Protein backbone atom coordinates (compact mmCIF):
# COMPACT_ATOMS: atom_id res chain seq x y z
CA UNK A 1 -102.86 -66.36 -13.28
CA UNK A 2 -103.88 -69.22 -10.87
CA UNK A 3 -101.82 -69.25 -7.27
CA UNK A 4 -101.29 -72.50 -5.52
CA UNK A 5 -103.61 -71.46 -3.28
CA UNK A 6 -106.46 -70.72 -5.03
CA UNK A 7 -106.34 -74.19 -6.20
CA UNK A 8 -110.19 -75.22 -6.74
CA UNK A 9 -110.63 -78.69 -5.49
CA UNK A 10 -113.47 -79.80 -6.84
CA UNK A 11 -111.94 -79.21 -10.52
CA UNK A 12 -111.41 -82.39 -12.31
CA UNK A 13 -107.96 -84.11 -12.70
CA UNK A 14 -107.08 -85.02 -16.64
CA UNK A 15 -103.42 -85.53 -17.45
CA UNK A 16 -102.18 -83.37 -14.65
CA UNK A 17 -101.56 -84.13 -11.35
CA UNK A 18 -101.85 -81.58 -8.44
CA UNK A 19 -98.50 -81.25 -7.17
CA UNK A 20 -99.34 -82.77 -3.52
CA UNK A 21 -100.67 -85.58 -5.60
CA UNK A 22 -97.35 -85.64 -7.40
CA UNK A 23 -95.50 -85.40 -4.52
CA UNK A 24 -97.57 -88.35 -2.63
CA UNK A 25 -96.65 -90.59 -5.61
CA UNK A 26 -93.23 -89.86 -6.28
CA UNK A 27 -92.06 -90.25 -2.38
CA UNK A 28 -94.15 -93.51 -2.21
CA UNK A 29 -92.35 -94.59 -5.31
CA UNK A 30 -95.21 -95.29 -7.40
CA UNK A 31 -94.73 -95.93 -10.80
CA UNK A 32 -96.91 -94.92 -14.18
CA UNK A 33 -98.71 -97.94 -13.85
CA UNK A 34 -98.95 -97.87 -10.16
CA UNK A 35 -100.13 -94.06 -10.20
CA UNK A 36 -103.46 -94.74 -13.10
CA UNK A 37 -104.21 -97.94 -10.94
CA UNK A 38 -104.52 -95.61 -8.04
CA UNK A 39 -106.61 -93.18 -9.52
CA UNK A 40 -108.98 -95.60 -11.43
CA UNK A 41 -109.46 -97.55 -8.09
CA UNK A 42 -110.63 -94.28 -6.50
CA UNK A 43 -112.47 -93.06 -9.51
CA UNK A 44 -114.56 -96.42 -9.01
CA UNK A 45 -114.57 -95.83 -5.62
CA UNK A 46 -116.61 -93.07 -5.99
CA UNK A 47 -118.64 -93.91 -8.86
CA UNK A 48 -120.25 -97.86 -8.05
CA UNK A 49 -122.28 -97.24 -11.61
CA UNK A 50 -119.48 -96.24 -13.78
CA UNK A 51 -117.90 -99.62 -12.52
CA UNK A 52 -120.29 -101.46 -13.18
CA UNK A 53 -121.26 -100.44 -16.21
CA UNK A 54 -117.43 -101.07 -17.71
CA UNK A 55 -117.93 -104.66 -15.91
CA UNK A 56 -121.22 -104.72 -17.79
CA UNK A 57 -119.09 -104.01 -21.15
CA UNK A 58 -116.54 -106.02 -20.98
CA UNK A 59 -119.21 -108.71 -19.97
CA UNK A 60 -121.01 -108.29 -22.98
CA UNK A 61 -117.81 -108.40 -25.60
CA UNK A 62 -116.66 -111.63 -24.12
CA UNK A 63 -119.91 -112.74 -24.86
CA UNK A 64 -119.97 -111.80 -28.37
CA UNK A 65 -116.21 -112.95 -28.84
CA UNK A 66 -117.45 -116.51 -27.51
CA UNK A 67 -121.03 -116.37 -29.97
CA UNK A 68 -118.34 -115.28 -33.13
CA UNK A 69 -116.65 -118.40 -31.64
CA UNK A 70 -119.45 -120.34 -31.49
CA UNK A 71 -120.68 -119.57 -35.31
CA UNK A 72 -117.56 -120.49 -36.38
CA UNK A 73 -117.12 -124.06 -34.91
CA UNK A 74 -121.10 -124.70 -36.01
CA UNK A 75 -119.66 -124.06 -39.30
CA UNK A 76 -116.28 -126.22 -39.25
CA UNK A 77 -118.91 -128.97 -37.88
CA UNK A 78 -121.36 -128.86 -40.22
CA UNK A 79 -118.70 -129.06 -43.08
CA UNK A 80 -116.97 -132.06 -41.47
CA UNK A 81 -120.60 -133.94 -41.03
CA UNK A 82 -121.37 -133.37 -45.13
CA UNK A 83 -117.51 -134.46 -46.05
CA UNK A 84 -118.45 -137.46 -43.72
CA UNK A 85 -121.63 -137.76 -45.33
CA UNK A 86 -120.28 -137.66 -48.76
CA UNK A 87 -117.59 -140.19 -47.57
CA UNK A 88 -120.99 -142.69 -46.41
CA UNK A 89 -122.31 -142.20 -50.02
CA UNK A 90 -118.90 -142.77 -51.70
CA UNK A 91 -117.83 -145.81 -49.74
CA UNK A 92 -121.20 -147.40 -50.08
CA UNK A 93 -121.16 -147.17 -54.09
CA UNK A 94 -117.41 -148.28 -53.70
CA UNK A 95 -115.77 -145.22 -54.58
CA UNK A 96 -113.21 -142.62 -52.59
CA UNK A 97 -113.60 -139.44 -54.64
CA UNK A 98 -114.46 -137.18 -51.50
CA UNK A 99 -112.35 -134.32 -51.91
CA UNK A 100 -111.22 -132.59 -48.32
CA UNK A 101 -109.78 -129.65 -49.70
CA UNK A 102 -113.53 -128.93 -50.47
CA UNK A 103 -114.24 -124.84 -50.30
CA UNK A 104 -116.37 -123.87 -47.12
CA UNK A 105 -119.81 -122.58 -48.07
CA UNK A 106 -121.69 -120.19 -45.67
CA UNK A 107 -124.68 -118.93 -46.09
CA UNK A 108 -124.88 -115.09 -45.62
CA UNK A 109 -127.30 -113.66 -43.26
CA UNK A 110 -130.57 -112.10 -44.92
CA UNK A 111 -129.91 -108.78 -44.06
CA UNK A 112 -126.15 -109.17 -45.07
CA UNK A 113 -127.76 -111.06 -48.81
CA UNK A 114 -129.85 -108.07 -49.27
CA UNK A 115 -127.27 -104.62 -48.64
CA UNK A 116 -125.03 -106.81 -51.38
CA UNK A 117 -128.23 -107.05 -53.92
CA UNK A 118 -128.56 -103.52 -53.41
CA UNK A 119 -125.30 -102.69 -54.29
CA UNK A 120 -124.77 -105.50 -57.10
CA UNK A 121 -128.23 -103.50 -58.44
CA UNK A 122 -126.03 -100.27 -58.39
CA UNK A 123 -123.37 -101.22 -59.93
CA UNK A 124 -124.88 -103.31 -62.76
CA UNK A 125 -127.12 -99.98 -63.17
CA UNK A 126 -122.97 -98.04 -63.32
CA UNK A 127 -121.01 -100.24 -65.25
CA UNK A 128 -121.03 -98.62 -67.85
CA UNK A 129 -119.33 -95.78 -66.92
CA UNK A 130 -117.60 -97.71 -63.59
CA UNK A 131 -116.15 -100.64 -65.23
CA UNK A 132 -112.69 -100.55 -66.88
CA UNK A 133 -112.13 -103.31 -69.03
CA UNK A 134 -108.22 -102.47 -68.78
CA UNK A 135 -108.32 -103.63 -64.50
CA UNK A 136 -109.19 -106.93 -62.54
CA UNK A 137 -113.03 -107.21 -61.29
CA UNK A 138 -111.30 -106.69 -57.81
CA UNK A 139 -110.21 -103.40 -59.05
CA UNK A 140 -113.13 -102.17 -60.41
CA UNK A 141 -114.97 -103.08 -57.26
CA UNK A 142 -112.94 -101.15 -55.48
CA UNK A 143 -113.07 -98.24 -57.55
CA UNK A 144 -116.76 -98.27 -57.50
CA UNK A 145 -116.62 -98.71 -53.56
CA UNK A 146 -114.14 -95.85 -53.22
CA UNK A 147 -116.09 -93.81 -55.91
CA UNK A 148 -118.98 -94.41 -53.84
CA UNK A 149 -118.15 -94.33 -50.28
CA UNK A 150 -121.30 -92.67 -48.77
CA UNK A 151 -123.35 -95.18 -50.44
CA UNK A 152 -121.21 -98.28 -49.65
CA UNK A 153 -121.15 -96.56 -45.93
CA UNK A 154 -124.70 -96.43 -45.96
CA UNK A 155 -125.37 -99.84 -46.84
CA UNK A 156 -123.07 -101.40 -44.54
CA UNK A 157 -124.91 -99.21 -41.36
CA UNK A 158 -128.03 -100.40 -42.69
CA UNK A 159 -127.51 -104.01 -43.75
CA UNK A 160 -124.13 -105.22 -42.38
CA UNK A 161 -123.74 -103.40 -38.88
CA UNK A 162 -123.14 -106.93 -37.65
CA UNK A 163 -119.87 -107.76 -39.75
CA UNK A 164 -116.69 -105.64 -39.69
CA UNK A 165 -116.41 -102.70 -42.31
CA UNK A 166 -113.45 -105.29 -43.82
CA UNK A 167 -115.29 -108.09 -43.62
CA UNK A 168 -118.17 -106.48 -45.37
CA UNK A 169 -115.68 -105.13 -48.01
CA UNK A 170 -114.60 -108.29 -48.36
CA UNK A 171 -117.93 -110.11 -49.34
CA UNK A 172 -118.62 -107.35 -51.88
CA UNK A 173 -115.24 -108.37 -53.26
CA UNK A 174 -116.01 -111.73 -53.64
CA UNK A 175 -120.30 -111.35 -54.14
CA UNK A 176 -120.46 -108.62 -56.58
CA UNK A 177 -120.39 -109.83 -60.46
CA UNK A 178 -118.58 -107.78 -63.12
């Protein structure tokens, strides 16, 4: 058993607080918030790298948030420019059939195209004994990815690290023929 006095000091403090610690805080009237801010600002305090490196972090997912960003209003733009395009055509052969409701198409990233050939390859190779002609192609799919998780897992690492696991899901959904 552990006396307050032979309290090591250079142990580490988790969830715990020592109880001068505890004492400081509660007679300053610190609060929970108050109290992590405290200890983060002297963990930092005593560890320049470990700051900067979470300051390099949360850098670098801004940055990706913004290219995501980015990608997407490159898209919406080069949609609007054919519509317009289309409108050009139409209005110089004296119709107005452009439709604006028109579906976006986006072009999947090589590496993306290629883990979804794999697994179309796969499946056509399974469907057989995968496909149930009693269930929606959605189903199936999703049997087949659930029947085949380590497989499915390993093609997303390999081929769609760069999408969500959802959004990866998600093209095979829509990609994958029955």
């Amino acid at each position: 058993m552990v006396k307050k006095n032979d309290f090591n000091k250079d142990c580490r403090v988790s969830a715990r607080l020592h109880p001068s610690i505890k004492k400081k805080l509660v007679n300053s009237g610190y609060n929970a918030r108050q109290a992590i801010e405290y200890f983060v600002r002297d963990y930092y305090a005593a560890n320049p790298r470990k700051r900067v490196e979470v300051k390099r972090q949360i850098l670098e997912n801004d940055i990706e948030t913004l290219k995501k960003q980015e990608c997407e209003v490159q898209l919406e733009i080069q949609h609007k420019e054919s519509l317009l395009d289309k409108l050009v055509v139409s209005a110089a052969a004296g119709k107005d059939d452009v439709d604006e409701t028109e579906e976006l198409v986006m072009d999947l990233p090589p590496d993306v195209q290629m883990g979804i050939n794999i697994v179309q390859n796969v499946f056509d190779k399974k469907r057989d004994f995968e496909v149930s002609s009693r269930l929606s192609d959605s189903e199936n799919i999703m049997n087949f990815i659930k029947n085949h998780n380590d497989f499915i897992g390993a093609t997303y690492d390999e081929y769609g690290s760069d999408l969500s696991w959802r959004e990866f899901r998600d093209l095979l959904l829509s990609e994958i023929v029955v």
